[in-house]
Every structure is written in C-alpha cells, then in structure tokens.
mmCIF file of N, CA and C in Angstrom:
data_model
loop_
_atom_site.group_PDB
_atom_site.id
_atom_site.type_symbol
_atom_site.label_atom_id
_atom_site.label_comp_id
_atom_site.label_asym_id
_atom_site.label_seq_id
_atom_site.Cartn_x
_atom_site.Cartn_y
_atom_site.Cartn_z
ATOM 1 N N GLN A 28 100.183 100.457 95.491
ATOM 2 C CA GLN A 28 99.941 100.220 97.078
ATOM 3 C C GLN A 28 98.962 101.315 97.388
ATOM 4 N N VAL A 29 98.096 100.805 98.425
ATOM 5 C CA VAL A 29 97.106 101.751 99.047
ATOM 6 C C VAL A 29 97.413 101.763 100.649
ATOM 7 N N GLN A 30 97.633 103.067 101.202
ATOM 8 C CA GLN A 30 97.949 102.990 102.709
ATOM 9 C C GLN A 30 96.478 103.472 103.358
ATOM 10 N N LEU A 31 96.248 102.951 104.387
ATOM 11 C CA LEU A 31 94.934 103.064 105.193
ATOM 12 C C LEU A 31 95.266 103.666 106.461
ATOM 13 N N VAL A 32 94.761 104.883 107.005
ATOM 14 C CA VAL A 32 94.805 105.396 108.217
ATOM 15 C C VAL A 32 93.697 105.598 109.054
ATOM 16 N N GLU A 33 93.422 104.783 110.128
ATOM 17 C CA GLU A 33 92.416 104.736 110.817
ATOM 18 C C GLU A 33 92.281 105.776 112.077
ATOM 19 N N SER A 34 91.246 106.080 112.589
ATOM 20 C CA SER A 34 91.083 106.827 113.769
ATOM 21 C C SER A 34 89.660 106.594 114.249
ATOM 22 N N GLY A 35 89.616 106.941 115.570
ATOM 23 C CA GLY A 35 88.240 107.014 116.281
ATOM 24 C C GLY A 35 88.001 106.014 117.224
ATOM 25 N N GLY A 36 88.902 105.055 117.411
ATOM 26 C CA GLY A 36 88.632 103.917 118.396
ATOM 27 C C GLY A 36 88.617 104.694 119.855
ATOM 28 N N GLY A 37 88.340 103.769 120.906
ATOM 29 C CA GLY A 37 88.404 104.249 122.033
ATOM 30 C C GLY A 37 87.288 103.329 123.045
ATOM 31 N N SER A 38 87.222 103.896 124.343
ATOM 32 C CA SER A 38 86.610 103.090 125.290
ATOM 33 C C SER A 38 85.167 103.940 125.609
ATOM 34 N N VAL A 39 84.056 103.215 125.734
ATOM 35 C CA VAL A 39 82.838 103.921 125.850
ATOM 36 C C VAL A 39 81.925 102.923 126.627
ATOM 37 N N GLN A 40 81.112 103.373 127.366
ATOM 38 C CA GLN A 40 80.147 102.549 128.249
ATOM 39 C C GLN A 40 79.010 102.122 127.198
ATOM 40 N N ALA A 41 78.397 100.849 127.659
ATOM 41 C CA ALA A 41 77.360 100.313 126.792
ATOM 42 C C ALA A 41 76.271 101.299 126.754
ATOM 43 N N GLY A 42 75.861 101.358 125.457
ATOM 44 C CA GLY A 42 74.612 102.399 124.915
ATOM 45 C C GLY A 42 75.314 103.588 124.363
ATOM 46 N N GLY A 43 76.653 103.700 124.462
ATOM 47 C CA GLY A 43 77.273 104.852 123.855
ATOM 48 C C GLY A 43 77.558 104.647 122.437
ATOM 49 N N SER A 44 78.188 105.796 122.017
ATOM 50 C CA SER A 44 78.493 105.902 120.542
ATOM 51 C C SER A 44 80.003 106.210 120.452
ATOM 52 N N LEU A 45 80.530 105.642 119.118
ATOM 53 C CA LEU A 45 81.768 105.923 118.610
ATOM 54 C C LEU A 45 81.781 106.050 117.222
ATOM 55 N N ARG A 46 82.724 106.966 116.684
ATOM 56 C CA ARG A 46 82.566 107.026 115.112
ATOM 57 C C ARG A 46 84.099 106.834 114.537
ATOM 58 N N LEU A 47 84.312 105.759 113.724
ATOM 59 C CA LEU A 47 85.404 105.412 113.147
ATOM 60 C C LEU A 47 85.695 105.970 111.825
ATOM 61 N N SER A 48 86.818 106.431 111.560
ATOM 62 C CA SER A 48 87.170 107.024 110.283
ATOM 63 C C SER A 48 88.366 106.168 109.554
ATOM 64 N N CYS A 49 88.451 106.157 108.448
ATOM 65 C CA CYS A 49 89.700 105.485 107.617
ATOM 66 C C CYS A 49 89.754 106.211 106.372
ATOM 67 N N THR A 50 90.952 106.681 106.240
ATOM 68 C CA THR A 50 91.284 107.353 104.800
ATOM 69 C C THR A 50 92.277 106.598 103.966
ATOM 70 N N ALA A 51 91.944 106.463 102.938
ATOM 71 C CA ALA A 51 92.995 105.737 101.978
ATOM 72 C C ALA A 51 93.657 106.878 101.095
ATOM 73 N N SER A 52 94.933 106.439 100.801
ATOM 74 C CA SER A 52 95.725 107.179 99.945
ATOM 75 C C SER A 52 96.832 106.227 99.118
ATOM 76 N N GLY A 53 97.206 106.792 98.133
ATOM 77 C CA GLY A 53 98.207 106.029 97.197
ATOM 78 C C GLY A 53 97.441 105.686 95.923
ATOM 79 N N SER A 54 97.737 104.432 95.442
ATOM 80 C CA SER A 54 96.983 104.059 94.214
ATOM 81 C C SER A 54 95.558 103.747 94.488
ATOM 82 N N ILE A 55 94.816 104.765 94.219
ATOM 83 C CA ILE A 55 93.372 104.483 94.568
ATOM 84 C C ILE A 55 92.752 104.044 93.111
ATOM 85 N N PHE A 56 91.842 102.880 93.466
ATOM 86 C CA PHE A 56 91.183 102.262 92.232
ATOM 87 C C PHE A 56 89.871 102.914 92.095
ATOM 88 N N SER A 57 89.543 103.119 90.899
ATOM 89 C CA SER A 57 88.249 103.720 90.683
ATOM 90 C C SER A 57 87.026 102.802 90.964
ATOM 91 N N ILE A 58 87.136 101.633 91.079
ATOM 92 C CA ILE A 58 86.113 100.651 91.406
ATOM 93 C C ILE A 58 86.643 100.048 92.758
ATOM 94 N N ASN A 59 86.105 100.212 93.774
ATOM 95 C CA ASN A 59 86.672 99.865 95.025
ATOM 96 C C ASN A 59 85.419 99.575 96.132
ATOM 97 N N ALA A 60 85.786 98.920 97.125
ATOM 98 C CA ALA A 60 84.947 98.893 98.297
ATOM 99 C C ALA A 60 85.861 99.024 99.613
ATOM 100 N N MET A 61 85.086 99.894 100.496
ATOM 101 C CA MET A 61 85.842 100.052 101.762
ATOM 102 C C MET A 61 84.773 99.494 102.888
ATOM 103 N N GLY A 62 85.626 99.110 103.811
ATOM 104 C CA GLY A 62 84.720 98.493 105.038
ATOM 105 C C GLY A 62 85.586 98.232 106.203
ATOM 106 N N TRP A 63 84.765 97.790 107.104
ATOM 107 C CA TRP A 63 85.270 97.571 108.478
ATOM 108 C C TRP A 63 85.240 96.136 108.870
ATOM 109 N N TYR A 64 86.104 95.523 109.372
ATOM 110 C CA TYR A 64 86.118 94.157 109.966
ATOM 111 C C TYR A 64 86.392 94.248 111.403
ATOM 112 N N ARG A 65 86.254 93.171 112.255
ATOM 113 C CA ARG A 65 86.663 93.328 113.695
ATOM 114 C C ARG A 65 87.045 91.872 114.037
ATOM 115 N N GLN A 66 87.843 91.954 115.202
ATOM 116 C CA GLN A 66 88.359 90.628 115.546
ATOM 117 C C GLN A 66 88.476 90.713 117.069
ATOM 118 N N ALA A 67 87.653 89.972 117.825
ATOM 119 C CA ALA A 67 87.828 89.907 119.305
ATOM 120 C C ALA A 67 88.769 88.832 119.588
ATOM 121 N N PRO A 68 89.207 88.812 120.841
ATOM 122 C CA PRO A 68 90.227 87.874 121.309
ATOM 123 C C PRO A 68 89.564 86.575 121.294
ATOM 124 N N GLY A 69 90.297 85.672 120.651
ATOM 125 C CA GLY A 69 89.958 84.189 120.514
ATOM 126 C C GLY A 69 89.000 84.026 119.510
ATOM 127 N N LYS A 70 88.582 84.917 118.710
ATOM 128 C CA LYS A 70 87.610 84.791 117.630
ATOM 129 C C LYS A 70 88.229 85.230 116.276
ATOM 130 N N GLN A 71 87.456 84.723 115.088
ATOM 131 C CA GLN A 71 87.967 85.037 113.827
ATOM 132 C C GLN A 71 87.668 86.477 113.462
ATOM 133 N N ARG A 72 88.331 87.157 112.612
ATOM 134 C CA ARG A 72 87.912 88.326 112.142
ATOM 135 C C ARG A 72 86.685 88.116 111.238
ATOM 136 N N GLU A 73 85.901 89.086 111.433
ATOM 137 C CA GLU A 73 84.457 89.205 110.762
ATOM 138 C C GLU A 73 84.178 90.463 110.221
ATOM 139 N N LEU A 74 83.406 90.384 109.060
ATOM 140 C CA LEU A 74 82.973 91.604 108.522
ATOM 141 C C LEU A 74 81.895 92.398 109.323
ATOM 142 N N VAL A 75 82.078 93.804 109.449
ATOM 143 C CA VAL A 75 80.929 94.550 110.243
ATOM 144 C C VAL A 75 80.217 95.185 109.222
ATOM 145 N N ALA A 76 80.877 96.005 108.343
ATOM 146 C CA ALA A 76 80.038 96.612 107.373
ATOM 147 C C ALA A 76 81.011 96.960 106.216
ATOM 148 N N ALA A 77 80.357 97.220 104.987
ATOM 149 C CA ALA A 77 81.128 97.510 103.812
ATOM 150 C C ALA A 77 80.320 98.418 103.043
ATOM 151 N N ILE A 78 80.985 99.238 102.053
ATOM 152 C CA ILE A 78 80.362 100.165 101.109
ATOM 153 C C ILE A 78 81.235 100.200 99.997
ATOM 154 N N THR A 79 80.464 100.071 98.740
ATOM 155 C CA THR A 79 81.223 100.302 97.356
ATOM 156 C C THR A 79 81.334 101.685 96.969
ATOM 157 N N SER A 80 82.216 101.898 96.127
ATOM 158 C CA SER A 80 82.314 103.226 95.528
ATOM 159 C C SER A 80 81.047 103.691 94.984
ATOM 160 N N GLY A 81 80.240 102.978 94.623
ATOM 161 C CA GLY A 81 78.860 103.176 94.080
ATOM 162 C C GLY A 81 77.741 103.568 95.224
ATOM 163 N N GLY A 82 78.150 103.218 96.464
ATOM 164 C CA GLY A 82 77.318 103.496 97.628
ATOM 165 C C GLY A 82 76.495 102.305 98.253
ATOM 166 N N SER A 83 76.583 101.107 97.594
ATOM 167 C CA SER A 83 75.840 100.035 98.076
ATOM 168 C C SER A 83 76.527 99.455 99.458
ATOM 169 N N THR A 84 75.537 99.190 100.438
ATOM 170 C CA THR A 84 76.225 98.793 101.576
ATOM 171 C C THR A 84 75.880 97.298 102.050
ATOM 172 N N ASN A 85 76.508 96.914 102.908
ATOM 173 C CA ASN A 85 76.386 95.461 103.375
ATOM 174 C C ASN A 85 76.783 95.450 104.938
ATOM 175 N N TYR A 86 75.874 94.972 105.808
ATOM 176 C CA TYR A 86 76.088 94.908 107.381
ATOM 177 C C TYR A 86 75.960 93.572 107.726
ATOM 178 N N ALA A 87 76.888 93.305 108.920
ATOM 179 C CA ALA A 87 76.525 92.070 109.576
ATOM 180 C C ALA A 87 75.205 92.267 110.380
ATOM 181 N N ALA A 88 74.515 91.037 110.581
ATOM 182 C CA ALA A 88 73.300 91.096 111.137
ATOM 183 C C ALA A 88 73.334 91.500 112.579
ATOM 184 N N SER A 89 74.533 91.276 113.377
ATOM 185 C CA SER A 89 74.613 91.890 114.558
ATOM 186 C C SER A 89 74.576 93.358 114.802
ATOM 187 N N VAL A 90 74.967 94.111 113.769
ATOM 188 C CA VAL A 90 75.069 95.498 113.903
ATOM 189 C C VAL A 90 74.038 96.297 113.032
ATOM 190 N N LYS A 91 73.264 95.608 112.426
ATOM 191 C CA LYS A 91 72.160 96.311 111.530
ATOM 192 C C LYS A 91 71.211 97.168 112.483
ATOM 193 N N GLY A 92 70.943 98.309 112.259
ATOM 194 C CA GLY A 92 70.090 99.163 112.805
ATOM 195 C C GLY A 92 70.883 100.004 113.969
ATOM 196 N N ARG A 93 72.161 99.690 114.200
ATOM 197 C CA ARG A 93 72.962 100.322 115.083
ATOM 198 C C ARG A 93 74.199 100.958 114.681
ATOM 199 N N PHE A 94 74.712 100.472 113.668
ATOM 200 C CA PHE A 94 75.810 100.899 112.950
ATOM 201 C C PHE A 94 75.549 101.441 111.609
ATOM 202 N N THR A 95 76.077 102.617 111.227
ATOM 203 C CA THR A 95 75.908 103.096 109.771
ATOM 204 C C THR A 95 77.327 103.314 109.179
ATOM 205 N N ILE A 96 77.520 102.786 108.036
ATOM 206 C CA ILE A 96 78.760 102.980 107.187
ATOM 207 C C ILE A 96 78.340 104.083 106.150
ATOM 208 N N SER A 97 79.287 104.884 105.999
ATOM 209 C CA SER A 97 79.267 105.975 104.859
ATOM 210 C C SER A 97 80.503 106.301 104.307
ATOM 211 N N ARG A 98 80.644 106.917 103.211
ATOM 212 C CA ARG A 98 81.903 107.374 102.687
ATOM 213 C C ARG A 98 81.975 108.739 102.042
ATOM 214 N N ASP A 99 83.158 109.310 102.005
ATOM 215 C CA ASP A 99 83.169 110.552 101.245
ATOM 216 C C ASP A 99 84.187 110.276 100.092
ATOM 217 N N ASN A 100 83.734 110.045 99.018
ATOM 218 C CA ASN A 100 84.700 109.720 97.834
ATOM 219 C C ASN A 100 85.660 110.763 97.519
ATOM 220 N N THR A 101 85.455 112.061 97.699
ATOM 221 C CA THR A 101 86.357 113.174 97.503
ATOM 222 C C THR A 101 87.481 113.005 98.460
ATOM 223 N N LYS A 102 87.354 112.550 99.446
ATOM 224 C CA LYS A 102 88.426 112.316 100.511
ATOM 225 C C LYS A 102 88.938 111.087 100.686
ATOM 226 N N ASN A 103 88.403 110.075 99.911
ATOM 227 C CA ASN A 103 88.702 108.526 100.000
ATOM 228 C C ASN A 103 88.583 107.990 101.367
ATOM 229 N N THR A 104 87.518 108.543 102.132
ATOM 230 C CA THR A 104 87.348 108.197 103.434
ATOM 231 C C THR A 104 86.149 107.404 103.680
ATOM 232 N N VAL A 105 86.276 106.494 104.582
ATOM 233 C CA VAL A 105 84.907 105.800 105.021
ATOM 234 C C VAL A 105 84.874 105.961 106.588
ATOM 235 N N TYR A 106 83.610 105.925 106.941
ATOM 236 C CA TYR A 106 83.250 106.218 108.337
ATOM 237 C C TYR A 106 82.307 105.021 108.770
ATOM 238 N N LEU A 107 82.485 104.685 110.094
ATOM 239 C CA LEU A 107 81.452 103.865 110.716
ATOM 240 C C LEU A 107 80.985 104.528 112.030
ATOM 241 N N GLN A 108 79.812 104.886 112.001
ATOM 242 C CA GLN A 108 78.987 105.384 113.070
ATOM 243 C C GLN A 108 78.402 104.342 113.868
ATOM 244 N N MET A 109 78.834 104.077 115.058
ATOM 245 C CA MET A 109 78.459 102.912 115.953
ATOM 246 C C MET A 109 77.759 103.441 117.148
ATOM 247 N N ASN A 110 76.409 103.223 117.157
ATOM 248 C CA ASN A 110 75.437 103.628 118.164
ATOM 249 C C ASN A 110 74.959 102.430 119.123
ATOM 250 N N SER A 111 74.452 102.712 120.331
ATOM 251 C CA SER A 111 74.030 101.718 121.062
ATOM 252 C C SER A 111 74.926 100.638 121.219
ATOM 253 N N LEU A 112 76.282 100.861 121.420
ATOM 254 C CA LEU A 112 77.065 99.947 121.432
ATOM 255 C C LEU A 112 77.029 98.896 122.730
ATOM 256 N N LYS A 113 77.355 97.779 122.466
ATOM 257 C CA LYS A 113 77.261 96.675 123.386
ATOM 258 C C LYS A 113 78.574 96.091 123.931
ATOM 259 N N PRO A 114 78.807 95.490 125.048
ATOM 260 C CA PRO A 114 80.128 94.922 125.343
ATOM 261 C C PRO A 114 80.520 93.861 124.380
ATOM 262 N N GLU A 115 79.728 93.191 123.702
ATOM 263 C CA GLU A 115 80.052 92.328 122.537
ATOM 264 C C GLU A 115 80.507 92.984 121.345
ATOM 265 N N ASP A 116 80.486 94.158 121.381
ATOM 266 C CA ASP A 116 81.115 94.988 120.204
ATOM 267 C C ASP A 116 82.557 95.230 120.341
ATOM 268 N N THR A 117 83.099 94.811 121.613
ATOM 269 C CA THR A 117 84.551 95.110 121.848
ATOM 270 C C THR A 117 85.449 94.174 121.028
ATOM 271 N N ALA A 118 86.363 94.818 120.416
ATOM 272 C CA ALA A 118 87.046 94.170 119.340
ATOM 273 C C ALA A 118 88.312 95.298 118.774
ATOM 274 N N VAL A 119 89.150 94.719 118.173
ATOM 275 C CA VAL A 119 89.817 95.429 117.300
ATOM 276 C C VAL A 119 89.331 95.590 115.895
ATOM 277 N N TYR A 120 89.116 96.870 115.531
ATOM 278 C CA TYR A 120 88.408 97.107 114.218
ATOM 279 C C TYR A 120 89.404 97.502 113.225
ATOM 280 N N TYR A 121 89.322 96.867 112.169
ATOM 281 C CA TYR A 121 90.197 96.901 110.918
ATOM 282 C C TYR A 121 89.578 97.489 109.762
ATOM 283 N N CYS A 122 90.029 98.768 109.131
ATOM 284 C CA CYS A 122 89.736 99.135 107.871
ATOM 285 C C CYS A 122 90.092 98.202 106.836
ATOM 286 N N ASN A 123 89.357 98.077 105.824
ATOM 287 C CA ASN A 123 89.581 97.147 104.643
ATOM 288 C C ASN A 123 89.371 97.947 103.291
ATOM 289 N N TYR A 124 90.260 97.881 102.562
ATOM 290 C CA TYR A 124 90.048 98.583 101.137
ATOM 291 C C TYR A 124 90.299 97.308 100.075
ATOM 292 N N LYS A 125 89.301 97.339 99.248
ATOM 293 C CA LYS A 125 89.263 96.295 98.131
ATOM 294 C C LYS A 125 89.293 97.197 96.661
ATOM 295 N N GLY A 126 90.409 96.983 95.857
ATOM 296 C CA GLY A 126 90.410 97.742 94.585
ATOM 297 C C GLY A 126 90.347 96.734 93.425
ATOM 298 N N TRP A 127 89.511 97.083 92.561
ATOM 299 C CA TRP A 127 89.386 96.236 91.278
ATOM 300 C C TRP A 127 90.310 96.680 90.300
ATOM 301 N N GLY A 128 91.501 95.737 89.993
ATOM 302 C CA GLY A 128 92.445 96.208 89.058
ATOM 303 C C GLY A 128 92.338 95.715 87.776
ATOM 304 N N GLY A 129 90.996 95.365 87.333
ATOM 305 C CA GLY A 129 90.667 95.064 85.994
ATOM 306 C C GLY A 129 90.486 93.459 85.711
ATOM 307 N N THR A 130 91.333 92.624 86.450
ATOM 308 C CA THR A 130 91.465 91.257 86.215
ATOM 309 C C THR A 130 91.244 90.655 87.607
ATOM 310 N N SER A 131 91.575 91.297 88.697
ATOM 311 C CA SER A 131 91.342 90.727 90.172
ATOM 312 C C SER A 131 91.179 91.858 91.211
ATOM 313 N N TRP A 132 90.893 91.458 92.363
ATOM 314 C CA TRP A 132 90.710 92.425 93.383
ATOM 315 C C TRP A 132 91.978 92.465 94.126
ATOM 316 N N TYR A 133 92.323 93.733 94.752
ATOM 317 C CA TYR A 133 93.433 93.872 95.640
ATOM 318 C C TYR A 133 92.964 94.120 97.062
ATOM 319 N N ASP A 134 93.716 93.648 97.969
ATOM 320 C CA ASP A 134 93.082 93.710 99.342
ATOM 321 C C ASP A 134 94.176 94.435 100.222
ATOM 322 N N TYR A 135 93.664 95.495 100.803
ATOM 323 C CA TYR A 135 94.516 96.108 101.828
ATOM 324 C C TYR A 135 93.904 96.385 103.072
ATOM 325 N N TRP A 136 94.693 96.415 104.126
ATOM 326 C CA TRP A 136 94.195 96.566 105.723
ATOM 327 C C TRP A 136 94.750 97.568 106.400
ATOM 328 N N GLY A 137 94.209 98.175 107.276
ATOM 329 C CA GLY A 137 94.699 99.228 108.193
ATOM 330 C C GLY A 137 95.276 98.543 109.445
ATOM 331 N N GLN A 138 95.818 99.249 110.348
ATOM 332 C CA GLN A 138 96.747 98.694 111.367
ATOM 333 C C GLN A 138 95.720 98.364 112.637
ATOM 334 N N GLY A 139 94.468 98.683 112.673
ATOM 335 C CA GLY A 139 93.493 98.271 113.513
ATOM 336 C C GLY A 139 93.464 99.472 114.669
ATOM 337 N N THR A 140 92.153 99.510 115.008
ATOM 338 C CA THR A 140 91.864 100.374 116.378
ATOM 339 C C THR A 140 91.046 99.629 117.299
ATOM 340 N N GLN A 141 91.396 99.864 118.480
ATOM 341 C CA GLN A 141 90.747 99.077 119.686
ATOM 342 C C GLN A 141 89.384 99.800 119.995
ATOM 343 N N VAL A 142 88.199 98.952 120.047
ATOM 344 C CA VAL A 142 86.978 99.595 120.553
ATOM 345 C C VAL A 142 86.700 98.762 121.779
ATOM 346 N N THR A 143 86.594 99.473 123.023
ATOM 347 C CA THR A 143 86.205 98.681 124.129
ATOM 348 C C THR A 143 84.716 99.203 124.730
ATOM 349 N N VAL A 144 83.983 98.335 124.872
ATOM 350 C CA VAL A 144 82.711 98.594 125.459
ATOM 351 C C VAL A 144 82.465 97.981 126.922
ATOM 352 N N SER A 145 82.267 98.827 127.777
ATOM 353 C CA SER A 145 82.124 98.320 129.120
ATOM 354 C C SER A 145 80.717 98.312 129.546
ATOM 355 N N SER A 146 80.278 97.232 130.391
ATOM 356 C CA SER A 146 78.817 97.120 130.812
ATOM 357 C C SER A 146 78.687 98.096 132.024
#
C-alpha cells in the first residue's frame, strides 16, 4: 500500500500562484509516476500533469506554460507549481501515484485538496 499526503491548496485571485505538494509513503515502487489530476464540479476528473521516476513530464494543454511539475525522489514528493492561475483552474486537485509491480500498474490516490481561483 502507498499512502499519499497532499498540502498546499487554498484560495487565490486570478493571476496568482499556488504550490501543491504530495508525499508518498509505504510500499514505494522503484518504477513509478506521480501526478496531479483535478475535478471541477459537474466535470470529469482530468490529468493536469505527471512526472515519472525518470523525470519525464506530461502536461494538459490547458496548463502548459503556467504549471510546472517536479519531484524529489529522495523525499518521494511531487510538487505542482501553479502560476498565472485562472478561475477555470478552480477544482479539487488529487495526487496520483502509479507504481509498476512487474506485471501491472498499481494506482493510488490522495484525498484531494481544494484550489479556488477568484476573478
């Protein structure tokens, strides 16, 4: 089992910045990917950004150039720096951890943290 603890959500005005953090603990996989998803009211959960244990990144088109994902493998922690925030970024942000178990991927989720951007 992998446990995820998120922090850093909150409320900010449009144009502002927030930084989310997520730390994984428990049965850490050597091959893994950590990322952030978000879900706005009435919408499906969507990928925001992800980063592999090797450092490869992937971003949603809507956040490219504004958000940066990074990780500290020594701390099993992933960060999401969110700049130039827009009201449409308002959502619950969920940390995700995918671990490769040799034959399949294992998926874990954080409890979610609210991000609210006001205009």
